Amino acid sequence: MVARMLLLAGLGDRPPGREIAGPRVMEMGAGTGFNAGLLCALLGDRQVTTVELDPVLAAGAEANLKAAGYAPRVVVGDAADGWPSGGPYDAVLATFSVDHVPPVWITQALHGGRIVTPWTSQWCRYGTLALTVGRQGRAEGRFHSFASFMQMTRPRTAGAGPAPGPPAPAIGESAPERSSTTLSPWAVAGGDLDAEFHIGLAVPGASFAWDTSGAHAHTRLEAADTTTGSWATVDYDGRTSDAFTVAQAGPRRLWDEITAEYQGWEQLGRPDIDRYGLSSAGRATTVWVDSPATLVAAR
Ligand SMILES: C[S@@+](CC[C@H](N)C(=O)[O-])C[C@H]1O[C@@H](n2cnc3c(N)ncnc32)[C@H](O)[C@@H]1O
């Protein structure tokens, strides 16, 4: 995965050990320093900046890199801010997954530069996004069918604990609307990564879990959106596989949204991840299939 991400960034075909001024790269997430070491071997120490949120990991990465004979710029910081003084960059490489592209990654890159990052949504952590930077804070590119990394961490405010997220909806507790569905819960949450990738993009904020305890049904899919407190359950009774009992509550009808988006995905010809692309202009982002004309999601 690391090698393929270097190729997507346009860095993999360079003769190793070049010390002349080549592309400048900002890596996000130094971790052990391994990937930064590869970048140094390809481009030379002076071309490489790596940003790590965790100061202990950053110190470890620096020590590991030194022991291997490399000395890139190792910075303790939040990748959401980038590191402008090391740029502008020919390539920005994240080694954690994001659900959006921080605008500074685009503004700190050169026109024509590459941004490569693992992708996640709340529904599905899957894929690598490779963008080419255009003018005026714009970038556009495609998703690719590999990589699943840890999610980008948000820094804690000094003295405070982790920022509390919204409480999980109390599934089953509010009076739900009940119905029946012919869409199998396994179609959208059973391991078909292309379908799950689409749902993740098109039904933002929704996540899922399986309840196989048998407490409520033979098998239950639980979908939830913590921001609005909406939830849906889809029950398999252990016998009937062409009709499932649905309960939904909260401001969003999550199962209805998921069903509509799954049908939309089927109408598009069940596209795989390689047919999806993303365009970013400042804080406005669109996701599309095949071309920006076929919109899947906008925010
Ligand atoms: C999969 S590891 C990176 C592996 C690393 N590139 C290597 O070669 O060993 C992801 C790293 O991203 C860091 N990270 C997560 N969120 C971050 C953020 N907001 N800013 C900077 N680093 C972050 C984590 O602390 C972790 O070290």
mmCIF file of C-alpha atoms and ligand atoms in Angstrom:
data_model
loop_
_atom_site.group_PDB
_atom_site.id
_atom_site.type_symbol
_atom_site.label_atom_id
_atom_site.label_comp_id
_atom_site.label_asym_id
_atom_site.label_seq_id
_atom_site.Cartn_x
_atom_site.Cartn_y
_atom_site.Cartn_z
ATOM 1 C CA MET A 1 0.000 0.000 0.000
ATOM 2 C CA VAL A 2 2.804 2.400 0.878
ATOM 3 C CA ALA A 3 4.552 1.756 -2.447
ATOM 4 C CA ARG A 4 1.327 2.201 -4.420
ATOM 5 C CA MET A 5 0.637 5.483 -2.636
ATOM 6 C CA LEU A 6 4.121 6.702 -3.626
ATOM 7 C CA LEU A 7 3.331 5.732 -7.227
ATOM 8 C CA LEU A 8 -0.010 7.575 -7.080
ATOM 9 C CA ALA A 9 1.862 10.643 -5.841
ATOM 10 C CA GLY A 10 4.172 10.408 -8.873
ATOM 11 C CA LEU A 11 7.208 9.676 -6.689
ATOM 12 C CA GLY A 12 7.856 5.989 -7.242
ATOM 13 C CA ASP A 13 9.694 6.067 -10.533
ATOM 14 C CA ARG A 14 12.563 8.281 -9.430
ATOM 15 C CA PRO A 15 16.085 6.852 -9.246
ATOM 16 C CA PRO A 16 16.890 6.325 -5.547
ATOM 17 C CA GLY A 17 19.474 8.434 -3.747
ATOM 18 C CA ARG A 18 18.937 11.650 -5.712
ATOM 19 C CA GLU A 19 20.238 14.566 -3.702
ATOM 20 C CA ILE A 20 19.575 17.332 -6.240
ATOM 21 C CA ALA A 21 16.521 19.476 -5.640
ATOM 22 C CA GLY A 22 13.574 17.300 -6.600
ATOM 23 C CA PRO A 23 9.959 17.360 -5.546
ATOM 24 C CA ARG A 24 9.148 18.606 -2.066
ATOM 25 C CA VAL A 25 6.870 16.314 -0.126
ATOM 26 C CA MET A 26 4.822 16.729 3.039
ATOM 27 C CA GLU A 27 3.925 13.456 4.730
ATOM 28 C CA MET A 28 1.162 13.456 7.342
ATOM 29 C CA GLY A 29 1.555 10.993 10.183
ATOM 30 C CA ALA A 30 5.249 10.209 10.758
ATOM 31 C CA GLY A 31 4.423 7.147 12.911
ATOM 32 C CA THR A 32 7.564 5.006 12.947
ATOM 33 C CA GLY A 33 9.307 7.158 10.322
ATOM 34 C CA PHE A 34 9.357 4.271 7.825
ATOM 35 C CA ASN A 35 7.551 6.065 5.002
ATOM 36 C CA ALA A 36 9.498 9.277 5.639
ATOM 37 C CA GLY A 37 12.669 7.171 5.285
ATOM 38 C CA LEU A 38 11.459 5.889 1.907
ATOM 39 C CA LEU A 39 10.777 9.479 0.826
ATOM 40 C CA CYS A 40 14.265 10.549 1.945
ATOM 41 C CA ALA A 41 15.810 7.658 -0.010
ATOM 42 C CA LEU A 42 13.859 8.704 -3.109
ATOM 43 C CA LEU A 43 14.133 12.485 -2.857
ATOM 44 C CA GLY A 44 16.795 13.472 -0.335
ATOM 45 C CA ASP A 45 16.330 14.593 3.273
ATOM 46 C CA ARG A 46 15.912 18.272 2.447
ATOM 47 C CA GLN A 47 12.846 17.637 0.324
ATOM 48 C CA VAL A 48 10.870 15.852 3.040
ATOM 49 C CA THR A 49 8.679 17.242 5.842
ATOM 50 C CA THR A 50 6.698 14.842 8.007
ATOM 51 C CA VAL A 51 4.016 16.074 10.443
ATOM 52 C CA GLU A 52 3.044 13.975 13.481
ATOM 53 C CA LEU A 53 0.395 14.846 16.081
ATOM 54 C CA ASP A 54 1.834 12.680 18.844
ATOM 55 C CA PRO A 55 5.101 14.160 20.217
ATOM 56 C CA VAL A 56 6.308 10.788 21.542
ATOM 57 C CA LEU A 57 5.838 9.165 18.133
ATOM 58 C CA ALA A 58 7.491 12.154 16.436
ATOM 59 C CA ALA A 59 10.570 11.789 18.670
ATOM 60 C CA GLY A 60 10.659 8.042 17.985
ATOM 61 C CA ALA A 61 10.351 8.618 14.242
ATOM 62 C CA GLU A 62 13.192 11.130 14.329
ATOM 63 C CA ALA A 63 15.408 8.682 16.251
ATOM 64 C CA ASN A 64 14.546 5.792 13.895
ATOM 65 C CA LEU A 65 15.262 7.952 10.853
ATOM 66 C CA LYS A 66 18.574 9.128 12.322
ATOM 67 C CA ALA A 67 19.587 5.525 13.030
ATOM 68 C CA ALA A 68 18.836 4.713 9.368
ATOM 69 C CA GLY A 69 20.927 7.675 8.206
ATOM 70 C CA TYR A 70 18.122 10.119 7.337
ATOM 71 C CA ALA A 71 17.271 13.585 8.667
ATOM 72 C CA PRO A 72 14.055 14.994 7.188
ATOM 73 C CA ARG A 73 12.160 17.804 8.920
ATOM 74 C CA VAL A 74 10.012 16.080 11.588
ATOM 75 C CA VAL A 75 7.338 18.435 12.920
ATOM 76 C CA VAL A 76 4.976 17.974 15.860
ATOM 77 C CA GLY A 77 1.663 19.388 14.715
ATOM 78 C CA ASP A 78 -1.840 18.778 13.494
ATOM 79 C CA ALA A 79 -1.964 17.730 9.851
ATOM 80 C CA ALA A 80 -5.189 19.718 9.501
ATOM 81 C CA ASP A 81 -2.952 22.816 9.559
ATOM 82 C CA GLY A 82 -0.279 21.378 7.266
ATOM 83 C CA TRP A 83 3.179 22.931 7.570
ATOM 84 C CA PRO A 84 3.402 25.947 5.283
ATOM 85 C CA SER A 85 7.049 26.833 5.903
ATOM 86 C CA GLY A 86 8.266 23.566 4.338
ATOM 87 C CA GLY A 87 6.288 24.165 1.137
ATOM 88 C CA PRO A 88 4.923 24.718 -1.346
ATOM 89 C CA TYR A 89 4.834 20.988 -1.922
ATOM 90 C CA ASP A 90 4.830 18.889 -5.068
ATOM 91 C CA ALA A 91 3.113 16.117 -3.125
ATOM 92 C CA VAL A 92 1.104 15.839 0.094
ATOM 93 C CA LEU A 93 0.789 12.279 1.406
ATOM 94 C CA ALA A 94 -1.428 11.324 4.336
ATOM 95 C CA THR A 95 -0.883 8.029 6.141
ATOM 96 C CA PHE A 96 -4.199 8.108 8.027
ATOM 97 C CA SER A 97 -7.678 8.180 6.541
ATOM 98 C CA VAL A 98 -9.857 11.279 6.158
ATOM 99 C CA ASP A 99 -13.501 11.932 5.281
ATOM 100 C CA HIS A 100 -12.678 15.310 3.733
ATOM 101 C CA VAL A 101 -9.601 17.020 2.299
ATOM 102 C CA PRO A 102 -8.387 19.807 4.605
ATOM 103 C CA PRO A 103 -8.242 22.932 2.390
ATOM 104 C CA VAL A 104 -4.673 23.771 3.506
ATOM 105 C CA TRP A 105 -3.384 20.579 1.896
ATOM 106 C CA ILE A 106 -4.480 22.101 -1.410
ATOM 107 C CA THR A 107 -3.298 25.649 -0.738
ATOM 108 C CA GLN A 108 0.115 24.428 0.507
ATOM 109 C CA ALA A 109 0.647 22.373 -2.677
ATOM 110 C CA LEU A 110 1.909 23.613 -6.022
ATOM 111 C CA HIS A 111 -0.296 23.855 -9.079
ATOM 112 C CA GLY A 112 -0.098 20.387 -10.638
ATOM 113 C CA GLY A 113 0.940 18.860 -7.317
ATOM 114 C CA ARG A 114 -0.508 15.595 -6.031
ATOM 115 C CA ILE A 115 -2.463 14.875 -2.846
ATOM 116 C CA VAL A 116 -2.781 11.212 -1.870
ATOM 117 C CA THR A 117 -4.773 10.131 1.155
ATOM 118 C CA PRO A 118 -6.538 7.025 2.464
ATOM 119 C CA TRP A 119 -10.301 7.570 2.678
ATOM 120 C CA THR A 120 -13.000 6.848 5.213
ATOM 121 C CA SER A 121 -16.644 7.558 5.817
ATOM 122 C CA GLN A 122 -18.552 6.628 8.928
ATOM 123 C CA TRP A 123 -20.108 3.723 7.014
ATOM 124 C CA CYS A 124 -16.969 2.357 5.359
ATOM 125 C CA ARG A 125 -13.216 2.847 5.764
ATOM 126 C CA TYR A 126 -11.885 2.018 2.332
ATOM 127 C CA GLY A 127 -10.048 3.503 -0.618
ATOM 128 C CA THR A 128 -7.298 5.928 -1.495
ATOM 129 C CA LEU A 129 -7.991 9.326 -3.004
ATOM 130 C CA ALA A 130 -5.422 10.818 -5.403
ATOM 131 C CA LEU A 131 -6.002 14.453 -6.412
ATOM 132 C CA THR A 132 -4.204 16.831 -8.741
ATOM 133 C CA VAL A 133 -4.079 20.430 -7.539
ATOM 134 C CA GLY A 134 -5.524 23.062 -9.847
ATOM 135 C CA ARG A 135 -5.689 26.823 -9.522
ATOM 136 C CA GLN A 136 -7.345 28.924 -6.801
ATOM 137 C CA GLY A 137 -7.584 26.245 -4.122
ATOM 138 C CA ARG A 138 -9.152 23.647 -6.382
ATOM 139 C CA ALA A 139 -8.232 19.974 -6.708
ATOM 140 C CA GLU A 140 -9.751 17.024 -8.532
ATOM 141 C CA GLY A 141 -9.033 13.319 -8.821
ATOM 142 C CA ARG A 142 -10.108 9.723 -8.407
ATOM 143 C CA PHE A 143 -10.531 7.072 -5.761
ATOM 144 C CA HIS A 144 -8.539 3.841 -5.959
ATOM 145 C CA SER A 145 -9.326 0.418 -4.616
ATOM 146 C CA PHE A 146 -6.893 -0.125 -1.819
ATOM 147 C CA ALA A 147 -5.779 1.092 1.605
ATOM 148 C CA SER A 148 -7.537 1.182 4.932
ATOM 149 C CA PHE A 149 -5.679 3.205 7.521
ATOM 150 C CA MET A 150 -6.423 4.486 11.017
ATOM 151 C CA GLN A 151 -8.600 7.576 11.026
ATOM 152 C CA MET A 152 -7.160 11.084 11.354
ATOM 153 C CA THR A 153 -7.061 12.036 15.033
ATOM 154 C CA ARG A 154 -8.299 15.404 16.254
ATOM 155 C CA PRO A 155 -6.017 17.105 18.758
ATOM 156 C CA ARG A 156 -7.179 17.481 22.354
ATOM 157 C CA THR A 157 -7.517 20.937 23.880
ATOM 158 C CA ALA A 158 -4.881 21.449 26.603
ATOM 159 C CA GLY A 159 -6.219 20.365 29.988
ATOM 160 C CA ALA A 160 -9.404 18.868 28.573
ATOM 161 C CA GLY A 161 -10.225 15.249 27.897
ATOM 162 C CA PRO A 162 -11.162 14.083 24.438
ATOM 163 C CA ALA A 163 -13.851 16.275 22.888
ATOM 164 C CA PRO A 164 -17.164 14.555 23.687
ATOM 165 C CA GLY A 165 -19.024 13.600 20.543
ATOM 166 C CA PRO A 166 -22.790 13.615 20.383
ATOM 167 C CA PRO A 167 -24.336 10.760 22.378
ATOM 168 C CA ALA A 168 -25.174 7.602 20.478
ATOM 169 C CA PRO A 169 -28.890 7.410 19.718
ATOM 170 C CA ALA A 170 -30.815 5.182 22.108
ATOM 171 C CA ILE A 171 -31.614 2.504 19.559
ATOM 172 C CA GLY A 172 -34.977 0.933 20.191
ATOM 173 C CA GLU A 173 -35.985 3.346 22.950
ATOM 174 C CA SER A 174 -37.954 6.093 21.206
ATOM 175 C CA ALA A 175 -41.244 5.146 19.520
ATOM 176 C CA PRO A 176 -40.099 4.104 16.053
ATOM 177 C CA GLU A 177 -41.913 4.025 12.750
ATOM 178 C CA ARG A 178 -42.224 0.388 11.676
ATOM 179 C CA SER A 179 -42.225 -1.021 8.162
ATOM 180 C CA SER A 180 -40.905 -3.885 6.069
ATOM 181 C CA THR A 181 -38.133 -3.928 3.469
ATOM 182 C CA THR A 182 -37.097 -6.277 0.698
ATOM 183 C CA LEU A 183 -33.550 -4.888 0.660
ATOM 184 C CA SER A 184 -31.322 -7.287 2.554
ATOM 185 C CA PRO A 185 -29.245 -5.591 5.261
ATOM 186 C CA TRP A 186 -26.303 -7.707 4.041
ATOM 187 C CA ALA A 187 -26.489 -5.923 0.654
ATOM 188 C CA VAL A 188 -25.402 -2.645 2.256
ATOM 189 C CA ALA A 189 -23.386 -3.816 5.253
ATOM 190 C CA GLY A 190 -22.311 -7.369 4.478
ATOM 191 C CA GLY A 191 -18.875 -6.845 2.962
ATOM 192 C CA ASP A 192 -19.587 -5.571 -0.572
ATOM 193 C CA LEU A 193 -17.020 -2.776 -0.343
ATOM 194 C CA ASP A 194 -18.181 -0.988 -3.498
ATOM 195 C CA ALA A 195 -21.783 -0.791 -2.235
ATOM 196 C CA GLU A 196 -20.624 0.218 1.242
ATOM 197 C CA PHE A 197 -18.275 2.858 -0.203
ATOM 198 C CA HIS A 198 -21.216 4.364 -2.113
ATOM 199 C CA ILE A 199 -23.495 4.364 0.948
ATOM 200 C CA GLY A 200 -20.742 6.027 2.973
ATOM 201 C CA LEU A 201 -20.499 8.880 0.470
ATOM 202 C CA ALA A 202 -24.208 9.259 -0.249
ATOM 203 C CA VAL A 203 -25.647 8.854 3.281
ATOM 204 C CA PRO A 204 -23.295 11.100 5.280
ATOM 205 C CA GLY A 205 -23.087 10.657 9.030
ATOM 206 C CA ALA A 206 -24.558 7.148 9.038
ATOM 207 C CA SER A 207 -22.671 4.291 10.683
ATOM 208 C CA PHE A 208 -23.666 0.697 11.360
ATOM 209 C CA ALA A 209 -23.193 -2.216 13.735
ATOM 210 C CA TRP A 210 -24.510 -5.781 13.763
ATOM 211 C CA ASP A 211 -26.338 -7.185 16.772
ATOM 212 C CA THR A 212 -26.054 -10.978 16.685
ATOM 213 C CA SER A 213 -26.890 -11.471 20.364
ATOM 214 C CA GLY A 214 -30.362 -12.702 19.433
ATOM 215 C CA ALA A 215 -31.834 -10.347 22.043
ATOM 216 C CA HIS A 216 -34.168 -8.620 19.554
ATOM 217 C CA ALA A 217 -34.069 -10.716 16.396
ATOM 218 C CA HIS A 218 -32.007 -13.544 14.944
ATOM 219 C CA THR A 219 -29.707 -10.867 13.431
ATOM 220 C CA ARG A 220 -30.183 -7.096 13.563
ATOM 221 C CA LEU A 221 -28.494 -4.347 11.566
ATOM 222 C CA GLU A 222 -28.325 -1.117 13.540
ATOM 223 C CA ALA A 223 -27.760 2.108 11.606
ATOM 224 C CA ALA A 224 -27.302 5.393 13.440
ATOM 225 C CA ASP A 225 -26.505 9.061 12.905
ATOM 226 C CA THR A 226 -25.196 10.489 16.178
ATOM 227 C CA THR A 227 -25.411 14.110 14.992
ATOM 228 C CA THR A 228 -29.189 14.066 14.576
ATOM 229 C CA GLY A 229 -29.945 11.188 16.967
ATOM 230 C CA SER A 230 -31.562 9.186 14.148
ATOM 231 C CA TRP A 231 -31.494 5.393 14.042
ATOM 232 C CA ALA A 232 -32.853 2.448 12.104
ATOM 233 C CA THR A 233 -32.867 -1.283 12.722
ATOM 234 C CA VAL A 234 -33.386 -4.034 10.148
ATOM 235 C CA ASP A 235 -34.212 -7.478 11.545
ATOM 236 C CA TYR A 236 -33.661 -10.899 10.034
ATOM 237 C CA ASP A 237 -35.943 -13.413 11.744
ATOM 238 C CA GLY A 238 -33.781 -16.434 10.921
ATOM 239 C CA ARG A 239 -36.199 -17.740 8.240
ATOM 240 C CA THR A 240 -37.372 -15.167 5.675
ATOM 241 C CA SER A 241 -34.673 -13.722 3.461
ATOM 242 C CA ASP A 242 -36.851 -11.614 1.142
ATOM 243 C CA ALA A 243 -38.570 -9.432 3.754
ATOM 244 C CA PHE A 244 -37.068 -7.809 6.844
ATOM 245 C CA THR A 245 -38.679 -5.798 9.651
ATOM 246 C CA VAL A 246 -37.587 -2.154 9.848
ATOM 247 C CA ALA A 247 -37.838 0.345 12.716
ATOM 248 C CA GLN A 248 -36.764 3.975 12.241
ATOM 249 C CA ALA A 249 -36.735 6.980 14.573
ATOM 250 C CA GLY A 250 -35.354 10.507 14.712
ATOM 251 C CA PRO A 251 -35.354 13.344 12.197
ATOM 252 C CA ARG A 252 -33.779 11.207 9.450
ATOM 253 C CA ARG A 253 -35.343 8.055 8.006
ATOM 254 C CA LEU A 254 -31.970 6.351 7.687
ATOM 255 C CA TRP A 255 -33.140 3.072 6.181
ATOM 256 C CA ASP A 256 -35.190 4.934 3.551
ATOM 257 C CA GLU A 257 -32.112 7.016 2.645
ATOM 258 C CA ILE A 258 -29.912 3.910 2.488
ATOM 259 C CA THR A 259 -32.449 2.072 0.314
ATOM 260 C CA ALA A 260 -32.768 5.015 -2.105
ATOM 261 C CA GLU A 261 -28.991 5.358 -2.394
ATOM 262 C CA TYR A 262 -28.488 1.607 -2.874
ATOM 263 C CA GLN A 263 -31.054 1.684 -5.702
ATOM 264 C CA GLY A 264 -29.229 4.704 -7.170
ATOM 265 C CA TRP A 265 -25.986 2.720 -7.054
ATOM 266 C CA GLU A 266 -27.654 -0.178 -8.883
ATOM 267 C CA GLN A 267 -29.031 2.202 -11.527
ATOM 268 C CA LEU A 268 -25.502 3.515 -12.089
ATOM 269 C CA GLY A 269 -24.466 -0.063 -12.952
ATOM 270 C CA ARG A 270 -23.075 -0.979 -9.512
ATOM 271 C CA PRO A 271 -19.904 1.081 -10.057
ATOM 272 C CA ASP A 272 -16.743 0.019 -8.285
ATOM 273 C CA ILE A 273 -14.608 2.484 -6.386
ATOM 274 C CA ASP A 274 -12.320 3.205 -9.369
ATOM 275 C CA ARG A 275 -15.210 4.971 -11.143
ATOM 276 C CA TYR A 276 -15.618 7.552 -8.370
ATOM 277 C CA GLY A 277 -13.955 10.954 -8.246
ATOM 278 C CA LEU A 278 -13.894 14.015 -6.040
ATOM 279 C CA SER A 279 -13.669 17.737 -6.800
ATOM 280 C CA SER A 280 -12.724 20.180 -4.075
ATOM 281 C CA ALA A 281 -12.986 23.958 -4.179
ATOM 282 C CA GLY A 282 -12.307 25.480 -0.774
ATOM 283 C CA ARG A 283 -14.867 24.021 1.609
ATOM 284 C CA ALA A 284 -17.188 22.869 -1.190
ATOM 285 C CA THR A 285 -16.722 19.244 -2.195
ATOM 286 C CA THR A 286 -18.525 17.127 -4.763
ATOM 287 C CA VAL A 287 -18.205 13.382 -5.321
ATOM 288 C CA TRP A 288 -19.161 11.898 -8.681
ATOM 289 C CA VAL A 289 -19.184 8.738 -10.782
ATOM 290 C CA ASP A 290 -17.266 8.712 -14.100
ATOM 291 C CA SER A 291 -17.400 12.514 -14.494
ATOM 292 C CA PRO A 292 -18.421 15.545 -12.407
ATOM 293 C CA ALA A 293 -21.720 15.540 -14.344
ATOM 294 C CA THR A 294 -22.933 12.442 -12.430
ATOM 295 C CA LEU A 295 -23.112 13.773 -8.908
ATOM 296 C CA VAL A 296 -23.243 11.370 -5.945
ATOM 297 C CA ALA A 297 -22.806 13.779 -3.040
ATOM 298 C CA ALA A 298 -22.139 17.466 -2.404
ATOM 299 C CA ARG A 299 -21.199 19.286 0.772
HETATM 300 C C1 LIG B 1 -0.666 4.556 10.145
HETATM 301 S S1 LIG B 1 0.243 5.643 11.122
HETATM 302 C C2 LIG B 1 1.492 6.261 10.068
HETATM 303 C C3 LIG B 1 2.549 5.327 9.660
HETATM 304 C C4 LIG B 1 3.814 6.053 9.247
HETATM 305 N N1 LIG B 1 3.680 6.853 8.063
HETATM 306 C C5 LIG B 1 4.977 5.102 9.150
HETATM 307 O O1 LIG B 1 5.624 5.060 8.094
HETATM 308 O O2 LIG B 1 5.246 4.412 10.136
HETATM 309 C C6 LIG B 1 -0.751 7.110 11.275
HETATM 310 C C7 LIG B 1 -0.086 8.215 12.050
HETATM 311 O O3 LIG B 1 -0.849 9.401 11.878
HETATM 312 C C8 LIG B 1 -0.771 10.145 13.062
HETATM 313 N N2 LIG B 1 -1.865 11.123 13.064
HETATM 314 C C9 LIG B 1 -3.200 10.889 13.241
HETATM 315 N N3 LIG B 1 -3.891 12.039 13.167
HETATM 316 C C10 LIG B 1 -2.995 13.031 12.937
HETATM 317 C C11 LIG B 1 -3.108 14.438 12.777
HETATM 318 N N4 LIG B 1 -4.285 15.066 12.874
HETATM 319 N N5 LIG B 1 -1.976 15.140 12.532
HETATM 320 C C12 LIG B 1 -0.764 14.520 12.439
HETATM 321 N N6 LIG B 1 -0.600 13.183 12.615
HETATM 322 C C13 LIG B 1 -1.693 12.445 12.869
HETATM 323 C C14 LIG B 1 -0.874 9.080 14.144
HETATM 324 O O4 LIG B 1 -0.394 9.550 15.394
HETATM 325 C C15 LIG B 1 -0.019 7.964 13.559
HETATM 326 O O5 LIG B 1 1.314 8.055 13.962
#
